[in-house]
mmCIF file of C-alpha atoms and ligand atoms in Angstrom:
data_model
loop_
_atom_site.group_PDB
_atom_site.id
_atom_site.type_symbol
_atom_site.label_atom_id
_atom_site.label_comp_id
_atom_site.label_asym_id
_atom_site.label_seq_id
_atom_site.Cartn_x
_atom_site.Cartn_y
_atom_site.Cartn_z
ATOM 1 C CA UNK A 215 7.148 -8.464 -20.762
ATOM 2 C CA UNK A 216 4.919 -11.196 -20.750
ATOM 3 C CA UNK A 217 2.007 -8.636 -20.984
ATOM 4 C CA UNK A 218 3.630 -6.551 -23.539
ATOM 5 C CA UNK A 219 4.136 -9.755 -26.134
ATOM 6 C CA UNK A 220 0.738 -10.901 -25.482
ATOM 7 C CA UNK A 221 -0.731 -7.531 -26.293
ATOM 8 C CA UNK A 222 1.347 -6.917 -29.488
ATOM 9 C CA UNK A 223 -0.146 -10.813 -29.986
ATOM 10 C CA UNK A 224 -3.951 -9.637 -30.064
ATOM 11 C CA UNK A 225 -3.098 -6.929 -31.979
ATOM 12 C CA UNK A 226 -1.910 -8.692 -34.595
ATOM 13 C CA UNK A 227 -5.029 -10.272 -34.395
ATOM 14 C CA UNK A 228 -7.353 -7.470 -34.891
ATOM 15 C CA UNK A 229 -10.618 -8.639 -35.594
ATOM 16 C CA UNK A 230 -11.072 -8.167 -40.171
ATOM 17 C CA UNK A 231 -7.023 -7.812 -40.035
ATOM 18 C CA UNK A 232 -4.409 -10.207 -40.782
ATOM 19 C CA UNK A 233 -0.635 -10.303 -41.684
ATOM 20 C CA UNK A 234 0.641 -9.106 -45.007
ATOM 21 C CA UNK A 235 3.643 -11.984 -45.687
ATOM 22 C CA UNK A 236 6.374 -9.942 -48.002
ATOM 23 C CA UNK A 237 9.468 -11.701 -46.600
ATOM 24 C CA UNK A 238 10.679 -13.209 -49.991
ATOM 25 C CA UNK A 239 13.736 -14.070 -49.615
ATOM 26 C CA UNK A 240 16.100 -12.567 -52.674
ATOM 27 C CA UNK A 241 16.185 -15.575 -54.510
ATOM 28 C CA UNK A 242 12.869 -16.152 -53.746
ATOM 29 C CA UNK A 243 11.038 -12.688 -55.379
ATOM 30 C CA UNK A 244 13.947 -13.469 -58.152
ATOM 31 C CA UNK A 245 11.963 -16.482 -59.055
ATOM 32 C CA UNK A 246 8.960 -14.177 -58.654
ATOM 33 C CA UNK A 247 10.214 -11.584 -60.709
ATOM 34 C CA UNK A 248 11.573 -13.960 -63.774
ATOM 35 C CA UNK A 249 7.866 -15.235 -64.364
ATOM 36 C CA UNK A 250 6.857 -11.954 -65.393
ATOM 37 C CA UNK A 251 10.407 -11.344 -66.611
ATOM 38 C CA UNK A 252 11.847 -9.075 -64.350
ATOM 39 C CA UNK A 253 15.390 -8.825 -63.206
ATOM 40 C CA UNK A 254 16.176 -9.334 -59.578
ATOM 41 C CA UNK A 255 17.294 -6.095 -59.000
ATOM 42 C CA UNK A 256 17.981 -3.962 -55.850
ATOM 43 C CA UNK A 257 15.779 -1.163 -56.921
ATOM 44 C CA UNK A 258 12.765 -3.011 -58.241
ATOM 45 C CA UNK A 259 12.617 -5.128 -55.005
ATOM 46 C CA UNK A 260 11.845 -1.658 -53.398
ATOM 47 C CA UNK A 261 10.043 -0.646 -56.073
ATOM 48 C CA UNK A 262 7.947 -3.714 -55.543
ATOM 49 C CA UNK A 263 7.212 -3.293 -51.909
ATOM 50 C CA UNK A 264 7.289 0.225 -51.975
ATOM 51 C CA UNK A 265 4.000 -0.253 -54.100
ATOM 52 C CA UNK A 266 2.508 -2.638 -51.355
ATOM 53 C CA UNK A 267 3.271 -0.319 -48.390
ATOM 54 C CA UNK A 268 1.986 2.514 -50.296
ATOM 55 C CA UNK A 269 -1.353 0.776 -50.864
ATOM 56 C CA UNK A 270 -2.390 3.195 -47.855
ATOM 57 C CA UNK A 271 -6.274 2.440 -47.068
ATOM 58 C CA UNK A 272 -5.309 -0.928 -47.352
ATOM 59 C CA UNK A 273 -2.918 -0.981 -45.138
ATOM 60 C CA UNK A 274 -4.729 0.819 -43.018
ATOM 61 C CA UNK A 275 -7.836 -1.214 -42.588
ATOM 62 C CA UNK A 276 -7.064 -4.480 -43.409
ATOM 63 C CA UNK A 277 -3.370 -5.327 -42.337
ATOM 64 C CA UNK A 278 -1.752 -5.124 -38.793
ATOM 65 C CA UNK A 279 1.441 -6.415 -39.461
ATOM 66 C CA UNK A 280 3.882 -6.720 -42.079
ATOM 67 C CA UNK A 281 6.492 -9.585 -42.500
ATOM 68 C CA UNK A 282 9.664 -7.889 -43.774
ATOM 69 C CA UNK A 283 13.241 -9.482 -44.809
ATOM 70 C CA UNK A 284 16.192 -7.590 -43.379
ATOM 71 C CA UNK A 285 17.022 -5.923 -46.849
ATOM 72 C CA UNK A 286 13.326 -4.399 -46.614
ATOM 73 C CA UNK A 287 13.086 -3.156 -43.021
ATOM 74 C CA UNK A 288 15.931 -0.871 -43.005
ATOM 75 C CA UNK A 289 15.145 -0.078 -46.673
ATOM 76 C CA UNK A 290 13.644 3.644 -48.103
ATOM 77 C CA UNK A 291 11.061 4.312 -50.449
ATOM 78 C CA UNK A 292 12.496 6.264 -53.724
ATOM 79 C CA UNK A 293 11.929 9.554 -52.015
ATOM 80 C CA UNK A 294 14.141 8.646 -49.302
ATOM 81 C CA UNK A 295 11.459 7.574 -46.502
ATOM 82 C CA UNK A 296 11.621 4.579 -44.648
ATOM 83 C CA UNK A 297 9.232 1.663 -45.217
ATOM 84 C CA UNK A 298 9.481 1.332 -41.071
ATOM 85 C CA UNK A 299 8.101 5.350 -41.374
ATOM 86 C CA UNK A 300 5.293 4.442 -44.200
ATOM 87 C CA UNK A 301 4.053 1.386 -42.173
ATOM 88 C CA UNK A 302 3.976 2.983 -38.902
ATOM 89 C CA UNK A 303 1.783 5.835 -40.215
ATOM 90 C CA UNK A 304 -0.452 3.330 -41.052
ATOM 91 C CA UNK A 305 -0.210 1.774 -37.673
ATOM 92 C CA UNK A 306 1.208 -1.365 -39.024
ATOM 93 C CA UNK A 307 3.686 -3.190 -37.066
ATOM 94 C CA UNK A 308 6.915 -4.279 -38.640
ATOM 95 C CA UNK A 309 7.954 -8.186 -38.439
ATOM 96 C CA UNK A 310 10.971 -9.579 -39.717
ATOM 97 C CA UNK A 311 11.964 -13.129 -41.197
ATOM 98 C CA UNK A 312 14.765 -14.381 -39.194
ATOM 99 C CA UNK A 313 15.358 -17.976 -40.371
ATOM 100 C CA UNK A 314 18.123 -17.969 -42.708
ATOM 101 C CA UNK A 315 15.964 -21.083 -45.221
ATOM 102 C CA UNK A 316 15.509 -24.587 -44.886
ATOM 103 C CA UNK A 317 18.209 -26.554 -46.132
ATOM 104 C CA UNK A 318 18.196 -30.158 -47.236
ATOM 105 C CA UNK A 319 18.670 -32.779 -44.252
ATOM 106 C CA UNK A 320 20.917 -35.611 -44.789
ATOM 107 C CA UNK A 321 18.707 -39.380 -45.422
ATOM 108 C CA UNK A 322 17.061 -40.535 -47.742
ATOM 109 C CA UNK A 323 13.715 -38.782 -47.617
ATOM 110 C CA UNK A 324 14.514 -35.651 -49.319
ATOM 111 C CA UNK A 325 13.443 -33.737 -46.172
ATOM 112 C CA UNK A 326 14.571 -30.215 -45.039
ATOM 113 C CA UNK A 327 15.586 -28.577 -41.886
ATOM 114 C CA UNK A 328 15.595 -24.696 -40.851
ATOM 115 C CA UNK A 329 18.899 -23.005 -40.339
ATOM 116 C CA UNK A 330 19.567 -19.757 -38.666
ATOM 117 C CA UNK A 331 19.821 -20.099 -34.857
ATOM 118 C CA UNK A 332 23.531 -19.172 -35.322
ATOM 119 C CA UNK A 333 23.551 -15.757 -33.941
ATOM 120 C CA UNK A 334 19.746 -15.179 -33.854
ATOM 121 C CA UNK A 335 19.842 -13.829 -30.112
ATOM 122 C CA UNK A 336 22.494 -10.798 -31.126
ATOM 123 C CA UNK A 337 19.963 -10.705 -34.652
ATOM 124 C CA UNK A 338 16.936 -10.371 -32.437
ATOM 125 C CA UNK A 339 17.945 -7.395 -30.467
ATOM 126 C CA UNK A 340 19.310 -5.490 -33.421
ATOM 127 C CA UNK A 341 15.674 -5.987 -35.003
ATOM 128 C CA UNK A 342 14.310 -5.299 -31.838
ATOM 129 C CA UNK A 343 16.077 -1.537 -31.886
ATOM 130 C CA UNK A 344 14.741 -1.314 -35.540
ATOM 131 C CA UNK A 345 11.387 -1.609 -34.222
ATOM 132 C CA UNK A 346 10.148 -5.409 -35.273
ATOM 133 C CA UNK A 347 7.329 -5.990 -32.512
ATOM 134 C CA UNK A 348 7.033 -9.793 -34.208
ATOM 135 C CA UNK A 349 9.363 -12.676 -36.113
ATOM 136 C CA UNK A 350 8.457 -15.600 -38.724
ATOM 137 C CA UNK A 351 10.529 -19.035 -38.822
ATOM 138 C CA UNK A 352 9.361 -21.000 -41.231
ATOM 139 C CA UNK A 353 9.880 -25.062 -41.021
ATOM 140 C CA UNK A 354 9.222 -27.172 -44.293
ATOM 141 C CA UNK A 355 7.399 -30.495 -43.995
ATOM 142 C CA UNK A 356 7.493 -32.372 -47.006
ATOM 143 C CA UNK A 357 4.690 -35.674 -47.212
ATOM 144 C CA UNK A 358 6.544 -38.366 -50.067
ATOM 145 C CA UNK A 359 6.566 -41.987 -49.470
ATOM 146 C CA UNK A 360 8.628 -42.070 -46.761
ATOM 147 C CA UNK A 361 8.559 -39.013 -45.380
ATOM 148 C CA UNK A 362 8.115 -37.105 -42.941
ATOM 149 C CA UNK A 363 10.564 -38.979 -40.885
ATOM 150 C CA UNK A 364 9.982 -39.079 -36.683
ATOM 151 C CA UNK A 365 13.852 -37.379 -36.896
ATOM 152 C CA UNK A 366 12.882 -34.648 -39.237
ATOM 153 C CA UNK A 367 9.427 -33.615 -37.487
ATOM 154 C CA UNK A 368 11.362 -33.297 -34.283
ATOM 155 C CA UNK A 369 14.258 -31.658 -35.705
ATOM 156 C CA UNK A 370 12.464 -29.209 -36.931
ATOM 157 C CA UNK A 371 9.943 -28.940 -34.075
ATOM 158 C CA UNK A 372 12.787 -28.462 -31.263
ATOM 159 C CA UNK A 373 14.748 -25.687 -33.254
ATOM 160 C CA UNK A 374 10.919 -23.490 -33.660
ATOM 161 C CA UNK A 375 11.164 -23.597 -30.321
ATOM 162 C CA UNK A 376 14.338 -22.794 -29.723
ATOM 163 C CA UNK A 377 13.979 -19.790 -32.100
ATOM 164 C CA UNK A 378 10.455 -19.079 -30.165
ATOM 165 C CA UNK A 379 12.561 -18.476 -26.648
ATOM 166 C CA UNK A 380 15.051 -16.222 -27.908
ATOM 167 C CA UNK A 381 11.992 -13.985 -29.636
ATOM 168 C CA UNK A 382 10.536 -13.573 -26.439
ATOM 169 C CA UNK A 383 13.361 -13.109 -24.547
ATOM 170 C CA UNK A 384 14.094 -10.142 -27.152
ATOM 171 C CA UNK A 385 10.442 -9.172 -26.502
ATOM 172 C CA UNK A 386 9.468 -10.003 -29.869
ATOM 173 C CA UNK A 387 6.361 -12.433 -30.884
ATOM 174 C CA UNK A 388 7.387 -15.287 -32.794
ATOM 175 C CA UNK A 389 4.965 -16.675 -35.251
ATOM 176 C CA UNK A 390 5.951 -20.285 -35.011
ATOM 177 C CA UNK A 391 5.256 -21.628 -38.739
ATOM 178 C CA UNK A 392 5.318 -25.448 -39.239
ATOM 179 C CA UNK A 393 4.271 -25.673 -42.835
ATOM 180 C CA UNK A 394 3.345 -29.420 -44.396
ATOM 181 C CA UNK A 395 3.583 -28.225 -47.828
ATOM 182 C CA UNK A 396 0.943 -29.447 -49.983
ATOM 183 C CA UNK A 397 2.609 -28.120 -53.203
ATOM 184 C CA UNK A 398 5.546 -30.058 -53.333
ATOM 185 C CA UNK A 399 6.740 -33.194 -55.156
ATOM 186 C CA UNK A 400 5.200 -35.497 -55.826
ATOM 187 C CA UNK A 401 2.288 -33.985 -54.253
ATOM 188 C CA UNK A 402 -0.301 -36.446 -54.511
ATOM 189 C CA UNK A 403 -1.227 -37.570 -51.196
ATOM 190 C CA UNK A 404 -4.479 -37.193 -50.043
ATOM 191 C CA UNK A 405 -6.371 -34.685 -47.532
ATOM 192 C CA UNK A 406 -6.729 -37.252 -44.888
ATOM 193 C CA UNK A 407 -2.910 -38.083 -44.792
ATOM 194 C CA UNK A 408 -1.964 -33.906 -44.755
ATOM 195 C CA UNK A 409 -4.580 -34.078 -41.764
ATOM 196 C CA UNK A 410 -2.897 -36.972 -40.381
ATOM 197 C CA UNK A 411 1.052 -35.381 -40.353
ATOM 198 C CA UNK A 412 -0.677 -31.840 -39.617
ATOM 199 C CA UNK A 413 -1.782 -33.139 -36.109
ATOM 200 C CA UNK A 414 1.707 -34.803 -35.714
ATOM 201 C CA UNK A 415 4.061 -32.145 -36.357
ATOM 202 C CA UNK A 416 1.458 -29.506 -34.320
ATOM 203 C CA UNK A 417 1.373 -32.280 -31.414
ATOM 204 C CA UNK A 418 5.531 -32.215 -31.337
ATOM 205 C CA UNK A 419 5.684 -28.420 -32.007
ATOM 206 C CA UNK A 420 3.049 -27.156 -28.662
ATOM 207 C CA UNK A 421 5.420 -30.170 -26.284
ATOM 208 C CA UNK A 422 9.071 -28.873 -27.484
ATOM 209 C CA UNK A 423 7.713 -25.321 -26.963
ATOM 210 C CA UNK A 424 6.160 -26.069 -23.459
ATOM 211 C CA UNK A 425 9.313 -27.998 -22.978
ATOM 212 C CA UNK A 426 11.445 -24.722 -23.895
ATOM 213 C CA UNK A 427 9.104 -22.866 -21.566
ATOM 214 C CA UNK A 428 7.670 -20.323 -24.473
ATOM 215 C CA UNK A 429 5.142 -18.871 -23.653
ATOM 216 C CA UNK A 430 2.197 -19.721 -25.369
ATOM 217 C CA UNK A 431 0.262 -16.318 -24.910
ATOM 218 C CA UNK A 432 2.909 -14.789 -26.118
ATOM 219 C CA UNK A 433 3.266 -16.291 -29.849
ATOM 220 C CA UNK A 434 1.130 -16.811 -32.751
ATOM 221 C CA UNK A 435 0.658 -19.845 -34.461
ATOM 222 C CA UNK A 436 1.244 -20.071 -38.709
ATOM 223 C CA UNK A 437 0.155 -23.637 -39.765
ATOM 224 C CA UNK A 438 -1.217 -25.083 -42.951
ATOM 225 C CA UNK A 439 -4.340 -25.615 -44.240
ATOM 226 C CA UNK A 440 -5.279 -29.075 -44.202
ATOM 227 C CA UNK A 441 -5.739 -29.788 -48.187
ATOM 228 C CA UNK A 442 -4.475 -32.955 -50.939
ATOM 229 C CA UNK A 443 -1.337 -32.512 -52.041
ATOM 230 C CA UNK A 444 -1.883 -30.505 -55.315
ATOM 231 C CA UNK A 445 -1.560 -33.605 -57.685
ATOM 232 C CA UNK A 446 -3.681 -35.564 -55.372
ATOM 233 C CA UNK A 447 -7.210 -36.414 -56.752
ATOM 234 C CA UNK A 448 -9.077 -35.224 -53.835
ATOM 235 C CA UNK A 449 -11.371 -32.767 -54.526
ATOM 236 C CA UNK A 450 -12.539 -31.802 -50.923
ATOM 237 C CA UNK A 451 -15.385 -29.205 -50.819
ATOM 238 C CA UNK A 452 -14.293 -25.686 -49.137
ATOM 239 C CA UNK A 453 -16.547 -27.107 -45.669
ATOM 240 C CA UNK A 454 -15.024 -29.901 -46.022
ATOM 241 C CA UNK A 455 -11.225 -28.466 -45.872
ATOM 242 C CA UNK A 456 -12.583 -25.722 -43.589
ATOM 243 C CA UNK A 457 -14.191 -28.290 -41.186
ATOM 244 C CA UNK A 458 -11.123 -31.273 -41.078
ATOM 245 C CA UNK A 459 -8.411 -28.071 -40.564
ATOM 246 C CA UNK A 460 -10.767 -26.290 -37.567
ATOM 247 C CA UNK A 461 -10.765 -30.129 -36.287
ATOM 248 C CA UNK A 462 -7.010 -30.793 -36.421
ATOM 249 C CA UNK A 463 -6.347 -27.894 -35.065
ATOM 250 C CA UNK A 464 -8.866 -27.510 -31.967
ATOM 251 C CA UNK A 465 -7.160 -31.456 -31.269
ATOM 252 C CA UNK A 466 -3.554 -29.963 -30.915
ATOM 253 C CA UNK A 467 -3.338 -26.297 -30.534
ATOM 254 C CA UNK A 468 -3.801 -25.256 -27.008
ATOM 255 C CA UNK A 469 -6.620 -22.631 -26.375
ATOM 256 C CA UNK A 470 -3.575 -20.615 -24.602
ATOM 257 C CA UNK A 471 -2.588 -19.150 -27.836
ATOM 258 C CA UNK A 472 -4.098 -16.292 -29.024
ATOM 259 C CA UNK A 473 -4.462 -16.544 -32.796
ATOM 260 C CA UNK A 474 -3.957 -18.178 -35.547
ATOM 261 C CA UNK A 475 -2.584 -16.761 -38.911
ATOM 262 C CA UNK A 476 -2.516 -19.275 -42.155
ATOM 263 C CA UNK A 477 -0.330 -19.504 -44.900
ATOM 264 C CA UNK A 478 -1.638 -19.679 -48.375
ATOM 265 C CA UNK A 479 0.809 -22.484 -49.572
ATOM 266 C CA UNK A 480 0.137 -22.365 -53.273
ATOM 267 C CA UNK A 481 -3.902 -22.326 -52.948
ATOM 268 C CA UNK A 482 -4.959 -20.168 -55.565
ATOM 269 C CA UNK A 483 -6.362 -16.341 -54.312
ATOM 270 C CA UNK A 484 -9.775 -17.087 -54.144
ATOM 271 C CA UNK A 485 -9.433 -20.593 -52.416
ATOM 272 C CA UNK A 486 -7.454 -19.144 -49.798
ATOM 273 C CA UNK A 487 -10.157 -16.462 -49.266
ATOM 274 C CA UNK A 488 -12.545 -18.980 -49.052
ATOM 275 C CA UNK A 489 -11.272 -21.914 -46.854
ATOM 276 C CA UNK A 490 -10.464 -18.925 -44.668
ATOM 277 C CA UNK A 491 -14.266 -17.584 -44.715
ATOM 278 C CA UNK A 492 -15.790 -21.257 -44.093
ATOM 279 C CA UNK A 493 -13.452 -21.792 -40.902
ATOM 280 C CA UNK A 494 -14.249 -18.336 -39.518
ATOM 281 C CA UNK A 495 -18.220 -19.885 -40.055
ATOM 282 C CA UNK A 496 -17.570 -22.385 -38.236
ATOM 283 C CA UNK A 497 -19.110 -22.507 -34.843
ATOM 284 C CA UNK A 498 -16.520 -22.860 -30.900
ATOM 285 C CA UNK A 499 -13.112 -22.054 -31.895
ATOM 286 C CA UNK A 500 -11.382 -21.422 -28.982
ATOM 287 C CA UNK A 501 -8.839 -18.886 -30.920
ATOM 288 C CA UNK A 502 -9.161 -16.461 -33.601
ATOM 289 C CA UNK A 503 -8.080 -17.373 -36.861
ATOM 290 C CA UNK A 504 -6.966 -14.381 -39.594
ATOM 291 C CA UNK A 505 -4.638 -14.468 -42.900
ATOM 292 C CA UNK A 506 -0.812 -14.541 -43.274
ATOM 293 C CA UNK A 507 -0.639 -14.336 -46.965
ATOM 294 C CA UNK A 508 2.118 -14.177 -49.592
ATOM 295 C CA UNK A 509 1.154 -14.709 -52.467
ATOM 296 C CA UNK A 510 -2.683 -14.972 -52.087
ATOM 297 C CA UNK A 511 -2.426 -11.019 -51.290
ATOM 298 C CA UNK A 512 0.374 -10.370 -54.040
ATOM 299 C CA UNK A 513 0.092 -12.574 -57.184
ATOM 300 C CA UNK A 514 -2.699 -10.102 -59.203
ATOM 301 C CA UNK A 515 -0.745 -7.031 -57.775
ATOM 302 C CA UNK A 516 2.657 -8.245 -59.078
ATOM 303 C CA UNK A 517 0.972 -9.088 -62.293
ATOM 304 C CA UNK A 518 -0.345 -5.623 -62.482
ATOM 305 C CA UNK A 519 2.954 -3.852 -61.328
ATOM 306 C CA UNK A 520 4.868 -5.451 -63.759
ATOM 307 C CA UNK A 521 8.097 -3.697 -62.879
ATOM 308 C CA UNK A 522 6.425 0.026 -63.668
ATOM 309 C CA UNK A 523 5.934 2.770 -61.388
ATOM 310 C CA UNK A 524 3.660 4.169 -63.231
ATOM 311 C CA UNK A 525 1.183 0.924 -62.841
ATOM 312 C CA UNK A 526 1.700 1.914 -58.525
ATOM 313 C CA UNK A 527 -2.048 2.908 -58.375
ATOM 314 C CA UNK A 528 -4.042 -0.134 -60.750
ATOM 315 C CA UNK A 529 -1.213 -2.862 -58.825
ATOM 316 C CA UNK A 530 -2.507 -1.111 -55.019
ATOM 317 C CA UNK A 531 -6.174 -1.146 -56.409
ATOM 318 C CA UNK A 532 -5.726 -5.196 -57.163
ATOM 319 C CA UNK A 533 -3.758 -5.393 -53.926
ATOM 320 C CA UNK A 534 -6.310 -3.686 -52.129
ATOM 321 C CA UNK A 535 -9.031 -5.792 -53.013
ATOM 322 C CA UNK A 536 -7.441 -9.055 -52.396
ATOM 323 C CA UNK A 537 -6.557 -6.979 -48.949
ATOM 324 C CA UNK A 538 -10.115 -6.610 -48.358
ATOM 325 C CA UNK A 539 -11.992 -9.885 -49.662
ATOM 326 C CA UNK A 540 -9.168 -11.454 -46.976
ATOM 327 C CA UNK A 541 -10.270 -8.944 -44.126
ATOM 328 C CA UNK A 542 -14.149 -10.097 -44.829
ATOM 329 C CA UNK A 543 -12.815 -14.087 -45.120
ATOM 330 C CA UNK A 544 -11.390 -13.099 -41.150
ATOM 331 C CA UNK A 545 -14.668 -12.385 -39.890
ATOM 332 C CA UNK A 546 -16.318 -15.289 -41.883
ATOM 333 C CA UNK A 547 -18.448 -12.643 -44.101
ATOM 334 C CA UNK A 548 -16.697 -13.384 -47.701
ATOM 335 C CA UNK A 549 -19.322 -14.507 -50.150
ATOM 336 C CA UNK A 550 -18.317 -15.384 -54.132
HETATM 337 P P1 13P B 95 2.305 -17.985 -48.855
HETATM 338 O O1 13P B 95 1.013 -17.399 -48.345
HETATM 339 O O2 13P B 95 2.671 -17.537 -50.229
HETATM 340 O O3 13P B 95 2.387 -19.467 -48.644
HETATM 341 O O4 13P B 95 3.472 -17.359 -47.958
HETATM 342 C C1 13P B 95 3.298 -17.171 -46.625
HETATM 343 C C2 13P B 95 4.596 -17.306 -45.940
HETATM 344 O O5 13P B 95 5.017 -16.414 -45.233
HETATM 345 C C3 13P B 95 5.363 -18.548 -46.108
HETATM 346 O O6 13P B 95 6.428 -18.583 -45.202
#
């Protein structure tokens, strides 16, 4: 099994692919949707990512997996074929969400903790049958005053893990994603302190999931950029974010794992593309390092769907090239 995980691991990691993140949760694309006034509705949220799995030679050449929410992964396109069909002809492996959202944690600090272990090992196999070859859990680290609290960092740092075992014992990969969020209130901390609780919450995450016995070949890593909180007035160069992340990083995650797959956290498209360009540049990383986008793939292609079918073909062409400046970024070839 141990084989098996590792290899769905690498491919994940394709060299010039990454992860296409489109595991909005329903209230989640309903926020989406309302900024470009669209009702949250059952049909237009497979509308919506029937458009983005149709995008075909994108899917094809730049993206190796997909992360799904349970609606979309046993949903159908509008001619009755499964999304799980459309991606696999692309050769595009199917990942599902599996947290159930983090949830506000009693204190003080306004911090949150990840729900969803209830039930997650009967979950797992059921998306295991449906063909999910990988998993997302997403932990929310919030940087204010007084937080992140010791409590909260561990909290959350023991329960990736536990979600991490069951994955594997399911023979799924879990991407374990401990995200400091940089976009958050009040937001104006500065890059050195994201650096600082980056290397922190990574140094608890790798000892509860040694502790848990994961194993680490066998997972893929999600973190943060290390950036200012986005009312901060840092203005850190793109070397200089690329350089300080590639440092935290190389200090706490263990060469063992065998990639690593950012989030875009509220970075705008082309800053995402370009932080993740400069680190690929950058010379002995002991892992490869590759895109897990949401909205840095999406927002133009939303913009450009705007709730019409008939807009499938312009909203895969701007999908498609956010696709591809990402897939150069992985390889450290983007240039503006
Ligand atoms: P963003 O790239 O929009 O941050 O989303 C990635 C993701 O999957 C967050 O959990």
């Amino acid at each position: 099994m141990t084989k098996s995980l590792n290899a769905i691991a690498q491919k994940l990691m394709t060299t010039g692919m990454g992860i296409l993140a489109a595991d909005e949760s329903e209230g989640t694309i309903g926020k989406r949707f309302a900024k470009i006034n669209l009702p949250n509705t059952l049909d237009l949220r497979r509308d919506y990512r029937e458009m983005l799995f149709g995008a075909t030679e994108a899917m094809k050449n730049y993206v190796s997996g997909v992360i799904l929410t349970e609606e979309t992964l046993k949903q159908s396109a509008a001619d009755g074929t499964p999304f799980r069909a459309i991606l696999a002809d692309a050769d595009v492996i199917p990942g599902i969400k599996v947290d159930r959202g983090a949830f506000p944690m009693p204190g003080e600090a306004g911090e949150k903790i990840t729900e969803g272990l209830d039930g997650l090992r009967q979950r797992l196999e059921h998306y295991a049958e449906l063909g999910a070859g990988f998993a997302k859990w997403r932990a929310v680290i919030t940087i204010n005053d007084i937080a992140p609290t010791r409590n909260n960092i561990r909290a959350n740092a023991h329960v990736l893990a536990r979600y991490a075992m069951l994955c594997q014992e399911a023979g799924i990969v879990p991407i374990v994603e401990p995200e400091v969020v940089g976009d958050g209130e009040p937001g104006n901390h500065s890059m050195e302190r994201c650096a600082q609780v980056t290397g922190d919450v990574l140094e608890n995450v790798f000892k509860e999931l040694r502790l848990a016995g994961v194993d680490l070949a066998g997972m893929l890593l999600k973190p943060n950029m290390v950036l200012p909180g986005l009312n901060s007035r840092d203005r850190p160069t793109v070397e200089e974010v690329a350089r300080r992340t590639v440092d935290v990083l190389k200090e706490h995650v263990p060469a063992a794992v065998p990639g690593i797959a950012f989030l875009s956290g509220g970075q705008t498209d082309e800053e995402a593309t370009a932080h993740l360009s400069a680190m690929n540049r950058l010379a002995g990383k002991p892992w490869p390092m590759t895109f897990s986008y949401g909205r840095a793939l999406q927002n133009v292609a939303l913009r450009t769907w705007a709730g019409r079918r008939e807009n499938f073909t312009a909203a895969r062409q701007a999908f498609a090239h956010r696709a591809h400046m990402n897939s150069l970024a992985a390889i450290g070839e983007w240039t503006n």
